[in-house]
Amino acid sequence: MAVNATKLLLQHRFALLGFIRAHVRHGQDAEDVFQEVAEIIVQKLQAGEQVRDFRAWSHEIARLCVLRYVRRQGRAARPFGEELTAIVDAAYLRAPEPATLAAEAEALRRCLERLPARNRALLERRFVADESFAQIAAAVGATEAAVRRAVSRARLALSGCVERRLGRTLSQ
Amino acid sequence: MTTSRTFVDDVLRALDGEATPEEERALARVVAADPEASRAFGLVLRLHGNLGPSLRERGTDPVERSGLPAQERRGRAPIAVGMAAAVAALACLFWIVRRDGPVDVAIAPRARDAGVTLASTQGSIVDAGPPPSATERSREVLLRYDFEDGRRQPPWLLSPVDKCPPRPGSQRCLRAQHFRPDQPFSVGMAMGARTIFTHREGTRIEFDYWLGTWLGDHAPYARIWIHDRDQNAAYYFSLPEVRSGAWVHVEAPLDRFVPQHPRSEGQRLSPGATIDHVVVAVDLKDQDVFFLDDFQVTAPAD
């Protein structure tokens, strides 16, 4: 039976993006790398490649594409050390099953809806427009340190919200 | 106990590249030794990776707000395959993609094959490509703008006409500008009821561009976006590479454009599609400049 490549990608997209974005510090670049990975996965599956362990197989594809991106970027890529690379790998390889990933994606969506507009605007500047802290600071008339703190607080609040939605506890 | 705010903060700092090597190693040791830390690390990693796409989806797709993932409801894949992606994919995974395999995206191994040639530098022709074939000579120009009259000509509504870097026979062209702070710099045509052109087999978009000094910390990218009013669908074409400091000629066949949100595998523009929106988007920084000239849409003559 033909493997539904689209379905597999949808099921694992949340985890794949997490893995790729960890290594690719620029948001738009990360999405481009994801597209490369997605295209290869679709092509291979449509070509009839037999895949026993999709997670391990897609990890190898993503790892090679990330590696190539890092080489292309040179020093600007600032790759992780060996130890952190290993736990990022493990985080993808041991990511939850698709149903849990879908719940995480839904929780993130819900929590973003509840995020105060000011925090959301900050996160959009940082993670959609890929602006540096200095650029955001100049735009909003604050110090860079204040912007860093505000973005950090917003992300912590978001993580806490997602944890609560998933029924886990985040100790204060 | 490990999913404390401090732990999450440490993970975020590491993901942002702000942790020292010692801090990275310490974090890795904690995660490796504690299953709960490992679980929390994975979750924060995934949230970090999906924050930008989720924010963007919220901002651009009102259907998304009803709760369920839009892709699932519409049965569409979350992938968009561009030329840049295709070329890069081929290069980075040559052992995976067989050129003679059943691929559904045309892959151009060289920039010229994908329709990009270095047109001129400092006013002199450097590489205009091979002479046109008989087929090429028989193309019909559906529309053409050279911007030489110095005015913003309909239906170009989004970008100003300005003096541009020197080249033979051309003084003025379109200058890119920010439409929205969260969008790349763009030059574009109108979006709305007006029809810019109707797609037919073999149609392609052509133009020359000039990118000023690139100060970004990553390779620049450029995409041509079009909007099919009939399907209410956006398609794009990623330039295989973006060069700076020279006029570069681009030819983008419409059958190479891929849907932003595919509704079916292999979805492409259909002949007869009404194109009411053309935007060339480049991720410039404030110090950079991008000019576009001699825009035309051509198709094989009947």
GROMACS .gro file of C-alpha atoms in nm:
model
  474
    1MET     CA    1   0.000   0.000   0.000
    2ALA     CA    2   0.130   0.342  -0.091
    3VAL     CA    3   0.244   0.551   0.200
    4ASN     CA    4   0.054   0.877   0.241
    5ALA     CA    5   0.347   1.118   0.243
    6THR     CA    6   0.132   1.420   0.318
    7LYS     CA    7  -0.024   1.254   0.618
    8LEU     CA    8   0.312   1.149   0.757
    9LEU     CA    9   0.449   1.500   0.714
   10LEU     CA   10   0.148   1.651   0.886
   11GLN     CA   11   0.187   1.411   1.174
   12HIS     CA   12   0.553   1.487   1.225
   13ARG     CA   13   0.574   1.850   1.115
   14PHE     CA   14   0.561   1.988   1.469
   15ALA     CA   15   0.855   1.775   1.579
   16LEU     CA   16   1.051   1.826   1.256
   17LEU     CA   17   1.022   2.203   1.279
   18GLY     CA   18   1.141   2.188   1.638
   19PHE     CA   19   1.447   1.987   1.542
   20ILE     CA   20   1.536   2.205   1.244
   21ARG     CA   21   1.476   2.537   1.420
   22ALA     CA   22   1.702   2.431   1.704
   23HIS     CA   23   1.993   2.409   1.461
   24VAL     CA   24   1.894   2.688   1.223
   25ARG     CA   25   1.886   3.008   1.422
   26HIS     CA   26   1.713   3.217   1.155
   27GLY     CA   27   1.339   3.152   1.139
   28GLN     CA   28   1.289   3.192   0.765
   29ASP     CA   29   1.594   2.980   0.694
   30ALA     CA   30   1.454   2.712   0.923
   31GLU     CA   31   1.132   2.705   0.725
   32ASP     CA   32   1.329   2.684   0.401
   33VAL     CA   33   1.528   2.390   0.536
   34PHE     CA   34   1.203   2.230   0.645
   35GLN     CA   35   1.074   2.265   0.290
   36GLU     CA   36   1.387   2.097   0.157
   37VAL     CA   37   1.339   1.813   0.400
   38ALA     CA   38   0.967   1.786   0.322
   39GLU     CA   39   1.033   1.773  -0.049
   40ILE     CA   40   1.286   1.495  -0.015
   41ILE     CA   41   1.056   1.296   0.209
   42VAL     CA   42   0.769   1.328  -0.038
   43GLN     CA   43   0.988   1.239  -0.335
   44LYS     CA   44   1.134   0.936  -0.164
   45LEU     CA   45   0.800   0.805  -0.046
   46GLN     CA   46   0.639   0.863  -0.383
   47ALA     CA   47   0.929   0.678  -0.540
   48GLY     CA   48   0.829   0.379  -0.331
   49GLU     CA   49   1.104   0.378  -0.070
   50GLN     CA   50   1.023   0.140   0.210
   51VAL     CA   51   1.051   0.310   0.547
   52ARG     CA   52   1.033   0.106   0.864
   53ASP     CA   53   1.100   0.383   1.113
   54PHE     CA   54   0.983   0.719   0.982
   55ARG     CA   55   1.126   0.910   1.277
   56ALA     CA   56   1.478   0.773   1.233
   57TRP     CA   57   1.462   0.799   0.854
   58SER     CA   58   1.336   1.159   0.851
   59HIS     CA   59   1.588   1.250   1.120
   60GLU     CA   60   1.872   1.143   0.894
   61ILE     CA   61   1.732   1.350   0.606
   62ALA     CA   62   1.681   1.654   0.828
   63ARG     CA   63   2.024   1.612   0.988
   64LEU     CA   64   2.198   1.613   0.650
   65CYS     CA   65   2.005   1.916   0.527
   66VAL     CA   66   2.082   2.101   0.849
   67LEU     CA   67   2.448   2.003   0.817
   68ARG     CA   68   2.462   2.143   0.469
   69TYR     CA   69   2.293   2.464   0.585
   70VAL     CA   70   2.544   2.500   0.869
   71ARG     CA   71   2.836   2.451   0.631
   72ARG     CA   72   2.691   2.707   0.392
   73GLN     CA   73   2.651   2.960   0.672
   74GLY     CA   74   3.002   2.915   0.809
   75ARG     CA   75   3.062   3.090   1.138
   76ALA     CA   76   2.729   3.267   1.126
   77ALA     CA   77   2.555   2.934   1.191
   78ARG     CA   78   2.699   2.900   1.544
   79PRO     CA   79   2.636   2.523   1.572
   80PHE     CA   80   2.577   2.357   1.907
   81GLY     CA   81   2.842   2.161   2.087
   82GLU     CA   82   2.844   1.783   2.072
   83GLU     CA   83   2.649   1.730   2.394
   84LEU     CA   84   2.366   1.964   2.309
   85THR     CA   85   2.350   1.826   1.956
   86ALA     CA   86   2.302   1.481   2.103
   87ILE     CA   87   2.009   1.582   2.320
   88VAL     CA   88   1.847   1.775   2.033
   89ASP     CA   89   1.876   1.458   1.825
   90ALA     CA   90   1.727   1.256   2.108
   91ALA     CA   91   1.444   1.505   2.152
   92TYR     CA   92   1.337   1.444   1.791
   93LEU     CA   93   1.394   1.070   1.789
   94ARG     CA   94   1.200   1.028   2.115
   95ALA     CA   95   0.932   1.285   2.045
   96PRO     CA   96   0.578   1.183   2.142
   97GLU     CA   97   0.339   1.006   1.911
   98PRO     CA   98   0.147   1.208   1.648
   99ALA     CA   99  -0.164   1.244   1.866
  100THR     CA  100   0.039   1.411   2.141
  101LEU     CA  101   0.221   1.631   1.890
  102ALA     CA  102  -0.115   1.743   1.756
  103ALA     CA  103  -0.225   1.826   2.109
  104GLU     CA  104   0.091   2.030   2.161
  105ALA     CA  105   0.033   2.219   1.838
  106GLU     CA  106  -0.324   2.290   1.938
  107ALA     CA  107  -0.217   2.403   2.285
  108LEU     CA  108   0.038   2.641   2.132
  109ARG     CA  109  -0.227   2.783   1.902
  110ARG     CA  110  -0.471   2.836   2.188
  111CYS     CA  111  -0.207   2.992   2.410
  112LEU     CA  112  -0.100   3.231   2.136
  113GLU     CA  113  -0.461   3.346   2.109
  114ARG     CA  114  -0.458   3.430   2.477
  115LEU     CA  115  -0.126   3.607   2.472
  116PRO     CA  116  -0.154   3.981   2.547
  117ALA     CA  117  -0.129   4.183   2.225
  118ARG     CA  118   0.188   4.355   2.338
  119ASN     CA  119   0.365   4.026   2.403
  120ARG     CA  120   0.241   3.881   2.078
  121ALA     CA  121   0.370   4.184   1.888
  122LEU     CA  122   0.711   4.135   2.046
  123LEU     CA  123   0.720   3.767   1.956
  124GLU     CA  124   0.609   3.842   1.601
  125ARG     CA  125   0.896   4.086   1.561
  126ARG     CA  126   1.141   3.835   1.697
  127PHE     CA  127   1.015   3.509   1.543
  128VAL     CA  128   0.822   3.612   1.234
  129ALA     CA  129   1.014   3.916   1.116
  130ASP     CA  130   1.340   3.772   1.257
  131GLU     CA  131   1.436   4.110   1.400
  132SER     CA  132   1.729   4.130   1.639
  133PHE     CA  133   1.676   4.250   1.994
  134ALA     CA  134   1.854   4.571   1.899
  135GLN     CA  135   1.617   4.631   1.606
  136ILE     CA  136   1.314   4.569   1.823
  137ALA     CA  137   1.452   4.796   2.093
  138ALA     CA  138   1.503   5.075   1.843
  139ALA     CA  139   1.154   5.028   1.704
  140VAL     CA  140   0.970   5.025   2.035
  141GLY     CA  141   1.186   5.281   2.211
  142ALA     CA  142   1.319   5.052   2.483
  143THR     CA  143   1.659   4.927   2.582
  144GLU     CA  144   1.787   4.604   2.434
  145ALA     CA  145   1.801   4.448   2.779
  146ALA     CA  146   1.439   4.538   2.845
  147VAL     CA  147   1.333   4.380   2.516
  148ARG     CA  148   1.528   4.065   2.597
  149ARG     CA  149   1.356   4.039   2.933
  150ALA     CA  150   1.013   4.103   2.783
  151VAL     CA  151   1.061   3.842   2.510
  152SER     CA  152   1.193   3.594   2.764
  153ARG     CA  153   0.894   3.653   2.993
  154ALA     CA  154   0.653   3.611   2.700
  155ARG     CA  155   0.811   3.282   2.598
  156LEU     CA  156   0.813   3.155   2.955
  157ALA     CA  157   0.448   3.248   2.989
  158LEU     CA  158   0.374   3.068   2.666
  159SER     CA  159   0.559   2.755   2.777
  160GLY     CA  160   0.372   2.760   3.107
  161CYS     CA  161   0.040   2.801   2.929
  162VAL     CA  162   0.111   2.507   2.699
  163GLU     CA  163   0.222   2.289   2.989
  164ARG     CA  164  -0.099   2.369   3.177
  165ARG     CA  165  -0.312   2.298   2.870
  166LEU     CA  166  -0.139   1.966   2.832
  167GLY     CA  167  -0.216   1.888   3.193
  168ARG     CA  168   0.137   1.914   3.318
  169THR     CA  169   0.267   2.135   3.591
  170LEU     CA  170   0.525   2.402   3.565
  171SER     CA  171   0.653   2.483   3.907
  172GLN     CA  172   0.699   2.851   3.971
  173MET     CA  173   1.118   1.942   3.964
  174THR     CA  174   1.317   2.004   3.649
  175THR     CA  175   1.042   2.185   3.457
  176SER     CA  176   1.104   2.501   3.655
  177ARG     CA  177   1.105   2.841   3.496
  178THR     CA  178   1.479   2.850   3.539
  179PHE     CA  179   1.516   2.527   3.348
  180VAL     CA  180   1.293   2.650   3.065
  181ASP     CA  181   1.486   2.975   3.060
  182ASP     CA  182   1.813   2.782   3.034
  183VAL     CA  183   1.678   2.581   2.743
  184LEU     CA  184   1.558   2.892   2.563
  185ARG     CA  185   1.893   3.063   2.612
  186ALA     CA  186   2.068   2.760   2.468
  187LEU     CA  187   1.832   2.749   2.170
  188ASP     CA  188   1.893   3.117   2.113
  189GLY     CA  189   2.266   3.052   2.106
  190GLU     CA  190   2.322   3.262   2.417
  191ALA     CA  191   2.451   2.989   2.645
  192THR     CA  192   2.822   2.941   2.695
  193PRO     CA  193   2.974   2.604   2.599
  194GLU     CA  194   2.991   2.522   2.970
  195GLU     CA  195   2.626   2.607   3.018
  196GLU     CA  196   2.536   2.399   2.711
  197ARG     CA  197   2.721   2.100   2.854
  198ALA     CA  198   2.560   2.141   3.195
  199LEU     CA  199   2.215   2.156   3.037
  200ALA     CA  200   2.289   1.849   2.825
  201ARG     CA  201   2.395   1.657   3.135
  202VAL     CA  202   2.074   1.744   3.318
  203VAL     CA  203   1.858   1.649   3.020
  204ALA     CA  204   2.043   1.323   2.964
  205ALA     CA  205   2.014   1.220   3.328
  206ASP     CA  206   1.654   1.316   3.404
  207PRO     CA  207   1.359   1.179   3.201
  208GLU     CA  208   1.137   1.466   3.311
  209ALA     CA  209   1.398   1.717   3.199
  210SER     CA  210   1.427   1.530   2.873
  211ARG     CA  211   1.051   1.553   2.818
  212ALA     CA  212   1.042   1.923   2.905
  213PHE     CA  213   1.341   1.993   2.683
  214GLY     CA  214   1.166   1.826   2.389
  215LEU     CA  215   0.851   2.025   2.443
  216VAL     CA  216   1.033   2.360   2.468
  217LEU     CA  217   1.231   2.266   2.157
  218ARG     CA  218   0.913   2.202   1.961
  219LEU     CA  219   0.745   2.518   2.087
  220HIS     CA  220   1.052   2.718   1.990
  221GLY     CA  221   1.052   2.568   1.642
  222ASN     CA  222   0.684   2.626   1.581
  223LEU     CA  223   0.646   2.969   1.736
  224GLY     CA  224   0.720   3.163   1.417
  225PRO     CA  225   0.505   2.949   1.185
  226SER     CA  226   0.219   2.947   1.438
  227LEU     CA  227   0.232   3.324   1.480
  228ARG     CA  228   0.240   3.367   1.104
  229GLU     CA  229  -0.054   3.134   1.055
  230ARG     CA  230  -0.253   3.326   1.311
  231GLY     CA  231  -0.175   3.651   1.142
  232THR     CA  232  -0.254   3.551   0.787
  233ASP     CA  233  -0.513   3.280   0.792
  234PRO     CA  234  -0.845   3.356   0.960
  235VAL     CA  235  -0.966   2.999   0.901
  236GLU     CA  236  -0.693   2.890   1.139
  237ARG     CA  237  -0.865   3.057   1.432
  238SER     CA  238  -1.146   2.805   1.456
  239GLY     CA  239  -0.912   2.567   1.635
  240LEU     CA  240  -0.839   2.264   1.419
  241PRO     CA  241  -0.527   2.278   1.204
  242ALA     CA  242  -0.630   2.428   0.873
  243GLN     CA  243  -0.414   2.185   0.678
  244GLU     CA  244  -0.603   1.891   0.820
  245ARG     CA  245  -0.943   2.040   0.748
  246ARG     CA  246  -0.850   2.133   0.396
  247GLY     CA  247  -0.655   1.817   0.331
  248ARG     CA  248  -0.356   2.014   0.219
  249ALA     CA  249   0.009   1.954   0.286
  250PRO     CA  250   0.209   2.207   0.485
  251ILE     CA  251   0.487   2.205   0.233
  252ALA     CA  252   0.574   2.447  -0.039
  253VAL     CA  253   0.847   2.338  -0.274
  254GLY     CA  254   1.046   2.613  -0.440
  255MET     CA  255   1.329   2.609  -0.687
  256ALA     CA  256   1.575   2.706  -0.416
  257ALA     CA  257   1.454   2.419  -0.207
  258ALA     CA  258   1.472   2.182  -0.500
  259VAL     CA  259   1.825   2.280  -0.594
  260ALA     CA  260   1.947   2.276  -0.238
  261ALA     CA  261   1.778   1.946  -0.173
  262LEU     CA  262   1.943   1.793  -0.473
  263ALA     CA  263   2.282   1.918  -0.366
  264CYS     CA  264   2.260   1.819  -0.002
  265LEU     CA  265   2.108   1.479  -0.061
  266PHE     CA  266   2.241   1.366  -0.391
  267TRP     CA  267   2.240   1.012  -0.264
  268ILE     CA  268   1.871   1.027  -0.193
  269VAL     CA  269   1.729   1.201  -0.500
  270ARG     CA  270   1.782   1.018  -0.824
  271ARG     CA  271   1.765   1.251  -1.121
  272ASP     CA  272   1.588   0.984  -1.323
  273GLY     CA  273   1.348   0.905  -1.042
  274PRO     CA  274   0.978   0.986  -1.044
  275VAL     CA  275   1.007   1.342  -0.917
  276ASP     CA  276   0.719   1.577  -0.972
  277VAL     CA  277   0.920   1.899  -0.948
  278ALA     CA  278   1.157   2.006  -1.220
  279ILE     CA  279   1.502   2.041  -1.071
  280ALA     CA  280   1.749   2.277  -1.230
  281PRO     CA  281   2.107   2.198  -1.133
  282ARG     CA  282   2.238   2.533  -1.254
  283ALA     CA  283   2.106   2.881  -1.217
  284ARG     CA  284   2.076   2.938  -1.591
  285ASP     CA  285   1.860   2.630  -1.630
  286ALA     CA  286   1.624   2.777  -1.378
  287GLY     CA  287   1.605   3.098  -1.577
  288VAL     CA  288   1.861   3.322  -1.412
  289THR     CA  289   2.140   3.490  -1.605
  290LEU     CA  290   2.377   3.765  -1.514
  291ALA     CA  291   2.254   4.033  -1.751
  292SER     CA  292   2.505   4.312  -1.704
  293THR     CA  293   2.742   4.466  -1.456
  294GLN     CA  294   2.824   4.835  -1.444
  295GLY     CA  295   2.644   4.877  -1.772
  296SER     CA  296   2.825   4.615  -1.976
  297ILE     CA  297   2.681   4.285  -2.090
  298VAL     CA  298   2.861   4.002  -1.914
  299ASP     CA  299   2.649   3.699  -1.982
  300ALA     CA  300   2.330   3.726  -2.174
  301GLY     CA  301   2.296   3.351  -2.220
  302PRO     CA  302   2.271   3.159  -2.546
  303PRO     CA  303   2.101   3.315  -2.848
  304PRO     CA  304   1.726   3.261  -2.851
  305SER     CA  305   1.595   2.955  -3.028
  306ALA     CA  306   1.321   2.971  -3.289
  307THR     CA  307   1.075   2.880  -3.015
  308GLU     CA  308   1.199   3.163  -2.797
  309ARG     CA  309   1.171   3.415  -3.080
  310SER     CA  310   0.808   3.325  -3.132
  311ARG     CA  311   0.699   3.433  -2.788
  312GLU     CA  312   0.427   3.689  -2.746
  313VAL     CA  313   0.462   3.968  -2.492
  314LEU     CA  314   0.142   3.979  -2.288
  315LEU     CA  315   0.246   4.288  -2.097
  316ARG     CA  316   0.563   4.485  -2.045
  317TYR     CA  317   0.674   4.776  -1.827
  318ASP     CA  318   1.008   4.951  -1.842
  319PHE     CA  319   0.918   5.242  -1.607
  320GLU     CA  320   1.110   5.490  -1.817
  321ASP     CA  321   0.844   5.759  -1.804
  322GLY     CA  322   0.921   5.800  -1.435
  323ARG     CA  323   0.567   5.760  -1.319
  324ARG     CA  324   0.401   5.481  -1.134
  325GLN     CA  325   0.224   5.308  -1.415
  326PRO     CA  326  -0.096   5.115  -1.366
  327PRO     CA  327  -0.136   4.848  -1.260
  328TRP     CA  328   0.185   4.882  -1.061
  329LEU     CA  329   0.056   5.034  -0.743
  330LEU     CA  330   0.279   4.921  -0.464
  331SER     CA  331   0.628   5.050  -0.531
  332PRO     CA  332   0.776   5.382  -0.640
  333VAL     CA  333   0.958   5.441  -0.968
  334ASP     CA  334   1.308   5.570  -0.900
  335LYS     CA  335   1.646   5.627  -1.065
  336CYS     CA  336   1.819   5.296  -1.077
  337PRO     CA  337   2.177   5.170  -1.106
  338PRO     CA  338   2.323   5.241  -1.451
  339ARG     CA  339   2.259   5.011  -1.741
  340PRO     CA  340   2.230   5.072  -2.114
  341GLY     CA  341   1.900   5.221  -2.221
  342SER     CA  342   1.740   5.240  -1.882
  343GLN     CA  343   1.726   5.521  -1.631
  344ARG     CA  344   1.440   5.433  -1.408
  345CYS     CA  345   1.298   5.124  -1.245
  346LEU     CA  346   1.096   5.010  -0.947
  347ARG     CA  347   1.248   5.040  -0.603
  348ALA     CA  348   1.152   4.790  -0.333
  349GLN     CA  349   1.006   4.917  -0.011
  350HIS     CA  350   0.857   4.774   0.303
  351PHE     CA  351   0.486   4.717   0.280
  352ARG     CA  352   0.458   4.583   0.631
  353PRO     CA  353   0.723   4.571   0.902
  354ASP     CA  354   0.687   4.193   0.931
  355GLN     CA  355   0.720   4.132   0.558
  356PRO     CA  356   1.026   4.127   0.337
  357PHE     CA  357   1.088   4.424   0.114
  358SER     CA  358   0.873   4.388  -0.194
  359VAL     CA  359   0.798   4.525  -0.533
  360GLY     CA  360   0.459   4.439  -0.662
  361MET     CA  361   0.156   4.482  -0.874
  362ALA     CA  362  -0.197   4.544  -0.764
  363MET     CA  363  -0.400   4.291  -0.576
  364GLY     CA  364  -0.770   4.322  -0.628
  365ALA     CA  365  -1.038   4.284  -0.889
  366ARG     CA  366  -0.812   4.382  -1.174
  367THR     CA  367  -0.675   4.113  -1.399
  368ILE     CA  368  -0.306   4.152  -1.464
  369PHE     CA  369  -0.287   3.864  -1.708
  370THR     CA  370  -0.444   3.529  -1.782
  371HIS     CA  371  -0.223   3.224  -1.754
  372ARG     CA  372  -0.179   3.002  -2.052
  373GLU     CA  373   0.055   2.714  -2.128
  374GLY     CA  374   0.418   2.823  -2.135
  375THR     CA  375   0.366   3.165  -1.976
  376ARG     CA  376   0.659   3.308  -1.787
  377ILE     CA  377   0.739   3.616  -1.584
  378GLU     CA  378   1.061   3.794  -1.674
  379PHE     CA  379   1.242   4.087  -1.523
  380ASP     CA  380   1.584   4.221  -1.435
  381TYR     CA  381   1.683   4.300  -1.078
  382TRP     CA  382   1.968   4.471  -0.901
  383LEU     CA  383   2.045   4.406  -0.536
  384GLY     CA  384   2.267   4.651  -0.354
  385THR     CA  385   2.530   4.561  -0.098
  386TRP     CA  386   2.406   4.266   0.100
  387LEU     CA  387   2.456   4.318   0.473
  388GLY     CA  388   2.248   4.031   0.601
  389ASP     CA  389   2.403   3.748   0.797
  390HIS     CA  390   2.255   3.482   0.573
  391ALA     CA  391   2.217   3.425   0.201
  392PRO     CA  392   1.948   3.654   0.061
  393TYR     CA  393   1.639   3.496  -0.083
  394ALA     CA  394   1.382   3.623  -0.326
  395ARG     CA  395   1.048   3.486  -0.427
  396ILE     CA  396   0.797   3.578  -0.689
  397TRP     CA  397   0.444   3.550  -0.556
  398ILE     CA  398   0.135   3.542  -0.771
  399HIS     CA  399  -0.228   3.511  -0.679
  400ASP     CA  400  -0.477   3.304  -0.877
  401ARG     CA  401  -0.810   3.479  -0.828
  402ASP     CA  402  -1.013   3.185  -0.961
  403GLN     CA  403  -0.874   2.941  -0.706
  404ASN     CA  404  -0.806   3.208  -0.445
  405ALA     CA  405  -0.463   3.052  -0.413
  406ALA     CA  406  -0.114   3.195  -0.388
  407TYR     CA  407   0.177   3.041  -0.577
  408TYR     CA  408   0.543   3.122  -0.554
  409PHE     CA  409   0.874   3.069  -0.730
  410SER     CA  410   1.198   3.088  -0.532
  411LEU     CA  411   1.494   3.226  -0.718
  412PRO     CA  412   1.770   2.963  -0.711
  413GLU     CA  413   2.018   3.221  -0.597
  414VAL     CA  414   2.016   3.594  -0.540
  415ARG     CA  415   2.320   3.788  -0.655
  416SER     CA  416   2.416   4.138  -0.551
  417GLY     CA  417   2.597   4.419  -0.724
  418ALA     CA  418   2.492   4.333  -1.078
  419TRP     CA  419   2.186   4.336  -1.296
  420VAL     CA  420   2.047   3.985  -1.312
  421HIS     CA  421   1.786   3.861  -1.555
  422VAL     CA  422   1.516   3.626  -1.429
  423GLU     CA  423   1.280   3.406  -1.624
  424ALA     CA  424   1.025   3.227  -1.414
  425PRO     CA  425   0.800   2.980  -1.597
  426LEU     CA  426   0.458   2.973  -1.435
  427ASP     CA  427   0.448   2.596  -1.448
  428ARG     CA  428   0.737   2.599  -1.199
  429PHE     CA  429   0.539   2.801  -0.945
  430VAL     CA  430   0.423   2.596  -0.650
  431PRO     CA  431   0.121   2.657  -0.429
  432GLN     CA  432   0.174   2.820  -0.092
  433HIS     CA  433  -0.080   2.581   0.060
  434PRO     CA  434  -0.112   2.273  -0.163
  435ARG     CA  435  -0.463   2.131  -0.176
  436SER     CA  436  -0.354   1.828  -0.370
  437GLU     CA  437  -0.027   1.667  -0.466
  438GLY     CA  438   0.127   1.812  -0.779
  439GLN     CA  439  -0.111   2.110  -0.779
  440ARG     CA  440  -0.015   2.366  -1.043
  441LEU     CA  441  -0.168   2.670  -1.206
  442SER     CA  442  -0.432   2.585  -1.463
  443PRO     CA  443  -0.444   2.749  -1.806
  444GLY     CA  444  -0.702   3.025  -1.795
  445ALA     CA  445  -0.620   3.117  -1.436
  446THR     CA  446  -0.669   3.487  -1.364
  447ILE     CA  447  -0.359   3.639  -1.208
  448ASP     CA  448  -0.443   3.951  -1.012
  449HIS     CA  449  -0.139   3.986  -0.790
  450VAL     CA  450   0.233   3.973  -0.858
  451VAL     CA  451   0.488   4.050  -0.588
  452VAL     CA  452   0.863   4.005  -0.586
  453ALA     CA  453   0.969   3.977  -0.223
  454VAL     CA  454   1.329   3.998  -0.104
  455ASP     CA  455   1.440   3.978   0.258
  456LEU     CA  456   1.636   4.298   0.267
  457LYS     CA  457   1.771   4.483   0.563
  458ASP     CA  458   1.716   4.855   0.596
  459GLN     CA  459   2.055   4.936   0.447
  460ASP     CA  460   2.001   4.731   0.133
  461VAL     CA  461   1.835   4.833  -0.190
  462PHE     CA  462   1.657   4.629  -0.453
  463PHE     CA  463   1.553   4.750  -0.796
  464LEU     CA  464   1.339   4.578  -1.056
  465ASP     CA  465   1.326   4.672  -1.422
  466ASP     CA  466   1.189   4.560  -1.758
  467PHE     CA  467   0.912   4.348  -1.617
  468GLN     CA  468   0.728   4.144  -1.875
  469VAL     CA  469   0.500   3.848  -1.906
  470THR     CA  470   0.546   3.636  -2.217
  471ALA     CA  471   0.385   3.327  -2.362
  472PRO     CA  472   0.438   3.116  -2.673
  473ALA     CA  473   0.277   3.283  -2.974
  474ASP     CA  474  -0.041   3.114  -3.090
   0.00000   0.00000   0.00000
